[in-house]
């Protein structure tokens, strides 16, 4: 079994104004996994993420990285932030410099790397996110999608082991969503652990290895996508819907158009394939058998 | 939003070493200030207009409009300098009496005013050359090389980026207000404007907190480290600059002499 | 020969200057009467003098910021935001309906919130940006402009504010007087700087000062009042939250 | 035939920096319709919307409201903005007053209405958007979803005939998306003309009466949802995908699980119903007939 790279144990966090943001939240993330965190606006996802790299410190409970409990000393914080990076939702909150190169190289330079090494890492990150051509453009001339990619590059350049994406696809057009998800797949292939919050159940269903539902600062449910998304009560409780792939699949099974033995599809493509394979001939045979 | 900034990144000099542009700026400005004369000022104005419009490729229409920007200050200044008010009788080129006082234009006043006007125009042209051809991101690099304290350079870097965030924010609020008729009349306009400024203030405060968090998330330790693309000085450019300045200085000495 | 030609040339040039003025009035009617001394307006000696006079305050400000940031690192971001805010206010060509558009400087607010020394640094940086991005002011006159706007303005605003507080005036009055007097003193300083550099042909420096001060008063006194009011508004809001 | 309430004729608009945002765009919107405008980021949707209520003025071409050409005089502008309101994408930049009530009443007060009338309209708008309870709260302490509703209320309170929504569902969680779409349906029932831009083809497909595809500042295609979404080339050219409802439907028809006579579904619900009705018996019969 793979070990947990990040664990949150019974986190309790209160905002300065007294409202509870996290109420004893416990979460375990395995190395190399793709984890989706779903929940309504204000459920506590962003607050949780800020705990994962030590920006916020829990009132109670603890964060473990690589099995070691965080002690919030300067050295541990640097170590944690080097390994767990966050891509914030609004790139305007993250990009502080008008020079794209300067912004991407910010992290590596903070790690105390030599200038040339930092520059090389920045360039590699910009290549991966396909923004090499933007290097001489100032941040304020970039489109939203480009800013988003710069903010991802700035995080990649630090070569963290875990990358947390806060709604990476919000406000992007479909083409940019595809590009972003491609990038996420590639990063995961390279061995990086990815955590993503999203409102898009369809996206989460076909992307994630493991899913957490957050509601009211607590984990309301967890499991593999096929497990959790079958639990309609849980979904309704969290204000979420079933992915349409599952809904169509169930309807097809219920109405008998698909055999009950048909495997649960994990994406649009596999569903369409299931349908294609259940062509009239095949369906006809099954019906005769059934009768 | 800020067109000067836009052209600074989109002109034919973007690949030129910023040091060369700064050198040209400093030398021309020095000629303009240390060897002032009408003809020198005019020569500088024309030289810079030529360089900016013909060589750097800034649209002449925009450059023309830009030259009018400091206009109101110039006009006020011109009037203030040229017009004299005095009790003593005086040689006026043109004048009138208001009670005990004589108000009018003396020859000396007019000379000063006209000299001042063209010296300013020349100097402003130099400033425009710098700001229209040199991106701010590169000027920051120059400041660093000039040993400006790190804290100042850091603040300049941050403020420059934040300016655009705030301007975009202000633009969006302004649009939203106008589309709900916020600037329909004087009265509603004043309310809307004060609301705009107040909400911008609160939002920028919150954004500063968010941005700080995101910097800390990338191991910010309270100090910005700088990095930039290497660019080489071109000997050819430097020689051309020195030659042009030498001609300019010679002309200035011949035409105006040392003041 | 040069001597005899001069009046003629001057006449030609005066016409040129007049033509330019006409163009300005026609082409940019909403042009702001920014109170910055423009590039090339001061002779080189005065440029240097004002740079030197501003420098100690600038250094004092740097020390002060370093101390503040040392205590609370978040403050650096906030100070940067305050600078950007001040710039954004001056860059907005806001109400074309309200006729003349005034430029609140935010100097008073900044001085009361962060202390006058911090504003010496922040104000100078904002002036640099105004020169480079908006063509308001200039590089050679930066020292002079910084002295009036980033040194005199904030220190007066802060001093008046503190004095009013000590006299136990209501908060709004202290804030208002601070901001408004800060603005007024700024503009008087600018007038003095201009008068020193360009004395009147007949009346010398005093006459020149009176002329500049009188002309700028038209725009600057209403601005000082509105700046005072706005600062009070923002201050009230800050106290509410 | 219903008349056009807004027409854009050959609009050309250039940004001050010289880039063309609109290149001769022509669009006609019928009174009472629900129109969706789709296109990639930067295609020109927001620029177009700003022309619809006179914030921007075209370099060439004209805007017609209610059959009359805009002349951009003060009175016409006031009239236009009173009738055509825009709900902007980012509610953060649309709310600027200290309290919610004050913000919602901003528009009616600017219309020169009596204070009591204005307040009554504001309250009514807040009732419709279900934010009555927030009335005295400061706007910057609201959640994202609440801010969105306040921004909608601020526009409703002016009682415009046309409401334009710039990506109304962006960044909202599924529950809030549903609520917002419900509200939009109700507003349309009241006779309001609605124009919405979105990246969500599924949403546009089942919501809109008429659809415009924008690409490069021009209309790349238009028609009823069923017409435009069958044109795959057009979709690919605009960087958009087919709605999944259509994709599944086509696959079901192609593989013979649905009869070719099955009507094209206009939403998830009708598709699921189609599947339900095509139960084994029915399908079996059809197969036998086919054979």
Short mmCIF file of C-alpha atoms in Angstrom, two decimals, chain C residues 37-231:
data_model
loop_
_atom_site.label_atom_id
_atom_site.label_comp_id
_atom_site.label_asym_id
_atom_site.label_seq_id
_atom_site.Cartn_x
_atom_site.Cartn_y
_atom_site.Cartn_z
CA UNK C 37 6.17 70.61 -11.82
CA UNK C 38 6.79 69.30 -15.28
CA UNK C 39 9.97 68.00 -16.80
CA UNK C 40 12.45 70.69 -17.74
CA UNK C 41 10.70 73.44 -15.83
CA UNK C 42 13.40 73.87 -13.21
CA UNK C 43 17.01 74.73 -14.00
CA UNK C 44 19.56 72.04 -13.19
CA UNK C 45 20.76 73.65 -9.95
CA UNK C 46 17.32 73.69 -8.44
CA UNK C 47 16.67 70.12 -9.55
CA UNK C 48 19.74 69.05 -7.62
CA UNK C 49 18.91 71.13 -4.56
CA UNK C 50 15.45 69.65 -4.18
CA UNK C 51 16.76 66.14 -4.70
CA UNK C 52 19.24 66.71 -1.90
CA UNK C 53 16.61 68.19 0.40
CA UNK C 54 14.29 65.23 -0.14
CA UNK C 55 16.97 62.60 0.36
CA UNK C 56 17.20 62.67 4.19
CA UNK C 57 13.44 62.27 4.51
CA UNK C 58 13.51 59.45 2.00
CA UNK C 59 16.17 57.63 4.00
CA UNK C 60 14.26 58.26 7.21
CA UNK C 61 11.23 56.70 5.50
CA UNK C 62 13.18 53.63 4.42
CA UNK C 63 14.35 53.08 7.98
CA UNK C 64 10.81 53.50 9.22
CA UNK C 65 9.39 51.03 6.68
CA UNK C 66 12.08 48.52 7.51
CA UNK C 67 11.10 48.74 11.16
CA UNK C 68 7.37 48.38 10.44
CA UNK C 69 7.90 45.45 8.11
CA UNK C 70 10.21 43.81 10.62
CA UNK C 71 7.39 43.81 13.17
CA UNK C 72 4.72 42.67 10.72
CA UNK C 73 5.81 41.33 7.34
CA UNK C 74 2.29 41.68 5.98
CA UNK C 75 2.72 45.43 6.13
CA UNK C 76 5.00 45.51 3.11
CA UNK C 77 2.18 44.32 0.90
CA UNK C 78 -0.20 46.79 2.48
CA UNK C 79 2.21 49.68 1.96
CA UNK C 80 2.63 48.66 -1.66
CA UNK C 81 -1.13 48.59 -2.02
CA UNK C 82 -1.43 52.04 -0.52
CA UNK C 83 1.04 53.28 -3.13
CA UNK C 84 -0.83 51.63 -5.98
CA UNK C 85 -4.08 53.03 -4.58
CA UNK C 86 -2.71 56.57 -4.57
CA UNK C 87 -1.53 56.14 -8.14
CA UNK C 88 -4.80 54.61 -9.30
CA UNK C 89 -6.71 57.57 -7.89
CA UNK C 90 -4.60 59.99 -9.90
CA UNK C 91 -4.81 57.86 -13.06
CA UNK C 92 -8.58 57.64 -13.11
CA UNK C 93 -10.07 60.13 -15.50
CA UNK C 94 -13.18 59.83 -13.49
CA UNK C 95 -16.25 61.94 -13.59
CA UNK C 96 -16.50 63.63 -16.93
CA UNK C 97 -19.95 64.73 -15.77
CA UNK C 98 -18.71 66.63 -12.76
CA UNK C 99 -16.79 69.01 -14.96
CA UNK C 100 -13.26 69.59 -13.81
CA UNK C 101 -11.85 66.41 -12.42
CA UNK C 102 -9.80 66.75 -9.34
CA UNK C 103 -7.07 64.43 -8.27
CA UNK C 104 -7.30 63.45 -4.66
CA UNK C 105 -3.74 62.75 -3.61
CA UNK C 106 -4.33 60.40 -0.71
CA UNK C 107 -1.31 61.95 0.95
CA UNK C 108 -3.16 62.92 4.10
CA UNK C 109 -4.75 59.53 4.53
CA UNK C 110 -1.45 57.75 4.06
CA UNK C 111 0.36 60.04 6.46
CA UNK C 112 -2.23 59.51 9.20
CA UNK C 113 -2.31 55.73 8.66
CA UNK C 114 1.35 54.92 8.08
CA UNK C 115 3.15 57.98 9.46
CA UNK C 116 4.71 60.78 7.41
CA UNK C 117 8.13 59.16 6.99
CA UNK C 118 6.67 56.17 5.14
CA UNK C 119 4.89 58.56 2.81
CA UNK C 120 8.19 60.17 1.83
CA UNK C 121 9.18 56.87 0.22
CA UNK C 122 5.76 55.91 -1.05
CA UNK C 123 5.00 59.37 -2.42
CA UNK C 124 8.29 59.51 -4.28
CA UNK C 125 7.65 56.15 -5.91
CA UNK C 126 4.15 57.17 -6.90
CA UNK C 127 5.56 60.38 -8.40
CA UNK C 128 8.03 58.32 -10.40
CA UNK C 129 5.19 56.25 -11.81
CA UNK C 130 3.14 59.34 -12.56
CA UNK C 131 6.04 60.76 -14.53
CA UNK C 132 6.72 57.58 -16.47
CA UNK C 133 3.21 56.22 -17.03
CA UNK C 134 1.03 59.32 -17.04
CA UNK C 135 3.45 62.04 -18.15
CA UNK C 136 2.61 64.05 -15.02
CA UNK C 137 5.69 65.65 -13.54
CA UNK C 138 9.14 64.54 -14.57
CA UNK C 139 12.39 62.82 -13.68
CA UNK C 140 14.53 65.93 -13.26
CA UNK C 141 11.80 67.62 -11.24
CA UNK C 142 11.10 64.49 -9.19
CA UNK C 143 13.11 65.82 -6.26
CA UNK C 144 11.14 69.06 -6.14
CA UNK C 145 7.79 67.34 -6.54
CA UNK C 146 8.68 64.75 -3.92
CA UNK C 147 9.66 67.50 -1.51
CA UNK C 148 6.31 69.25 -1.78
CA UNK C 149 4.04 66.20 -2.10
CA UNK C 150 5.85 63.46 -0.25
CA UNK C 151 7.60 65.47 2.45
CA UNK C 152 5.81 68.76 3.20
CA UNK C 153 2.29 67.42 2.57
CA UNK C 154 2.49 64.33 4.78
CA UNK C 155 4.42 66.00 7.59
CA UNK C 156 1.96 68.89 7.74
CA UNK C 157 -1.02 66.55 7.55
CA UNK C 158 0.38 64.37 10.29
CA UNK C 159 1.38 67.29 12.46
CA UNK C 160 -2.00 68.99 12.17
CA UNK C 161 -3.78 65.71 12.84
CA UNK C 162 -1.70 65.03 15.98
CA UNK C 163 -2.14 68.60 17.18
CA UNK C 164 -5.92 68.43 16.75
CA UNK C 165 -6.03 65.14 18.62
CA UNK C 166 -4.06 66.65 21.45
CA UNK C 167 -6.48 69.60 21.52
CA UNK C 168 -9.25 66.97 21.80
CA UNK C 169 -11.09 68.07 18.69
CA UNK C 170 -13.45 65.48 17.22
CA UNK C 171 -11.77 62.83 15.09
CA UNK C 172 -13.41 63.96 11.86
CA UNK C 173 -12.17 67.51 12.33
CA UNK C 174 -8.64 66.33 12.99
CA UNK C 175 -8.67 64.14 9.89
CA UNK C 176 -10.24 66.83 7.76
CA UNK C 177 -7.85 69.58 8.85
CA UNK C 178 -4.87 67.29 8.45
CA UNK C 179 -5.74 66.23 4.93
CA UNK C 180 -6.90 69.66 3.75
CA UNK C 181 -3.97 71.62 5.24
CA UNK C 182 -1.54 69.02 3.93
CA UNK C 183 -2.86 69.68 0.43
CA UNK C 184 -2.73 73.45 0.86
CA UNK C 185 0.83 73.45 2.10
CA UNK C 186 1.81 71.16 -0.75
CA UNK C 187 0.57 73.62 -3.30
CA UNK C 188 2.15 76.59 -1.54
CA UNK C 189 5.46 74.73 -1.53
CA UNK C 190 5.15 74.09 -5.25
CA UNK C 191 4.47 77.76 -5.83
CA UNK C 192 7.54 78.65 -3.79
CA UNK C 193 9.68 76.20 -5.72
CA UNK C 194 8.57 77.75 -8.98
CA UNK C 195 9.09 81.28 -7.68
CA UNK C 196 12.61 80.49 -6.49
CA UNK C 197 13.57 79.04 -9.85
CA UNK C 198 11.82 81.63 -11.98
CA UNK C 199 11.75 85.01 -10.24
CA UNK C 200 9.52 87.67 -11.73
CA UNK C 201 11.24 90.00 -14.16
CA UNK C 202 10.26 93.06 -12.18
CA UNK C 203 9.08 91.95 -8.73
CA UNK C 204 11.52 89.12 -8.07
CA UNK C 205 10.72 86.03 -6.01
CA UNK C 206 7.86 87.43 -3.88
CA UNK C 207 5.95 88.67 -6.93
CA UNK C 208 6.48 85.39 -8.70
CA UNK C 209 5.31 83.41 -5.67
CA UNK C 210 2.16 85.53 -5.41
CA UNK C 211 1.39 84.95 -9.08
CA UNK C 212 1.84 81.17 -8.99
CA UNK C 213 -0.01 80.79 -5.71
CA UNK C 214 -2.89 82.92 -6.96
CA UNK C 215 -3.28 81.02 -10.22
CA UNK C 216 -3.07 77.57 -8.64
CA UNK C 217 -5.50 78.58 -5.89
CA UNK C 218 -8.39 78.21 -8.34
CA UNK C 219 -7.91 74.48 -8.60
CA UNK C 220 -6.11 73.68 -5.40
CA UNK C 221 -8.39 75.13 -2.74
CA UNK C 222 -11.49 73.21 -3.84
CA UNK C 223 -9.28 70.15 -4.17
CA UNK C 224 -8.00 70.53 -0.63
CA UNK C 225 -11.57 70.71 0.67
CA UNK C 226 -12.78 67.70 -1.28
CA UNK C 227 -9.68 65.77 -0.30
CA UNK C 228 -10.41 66.55 3.33
CA UNK C 229 -14.00 65.36 3.00
CA UNK C 230 -13.01 62.17 1.19
CA UNK C 231 -10.37 61.35 3.76
#
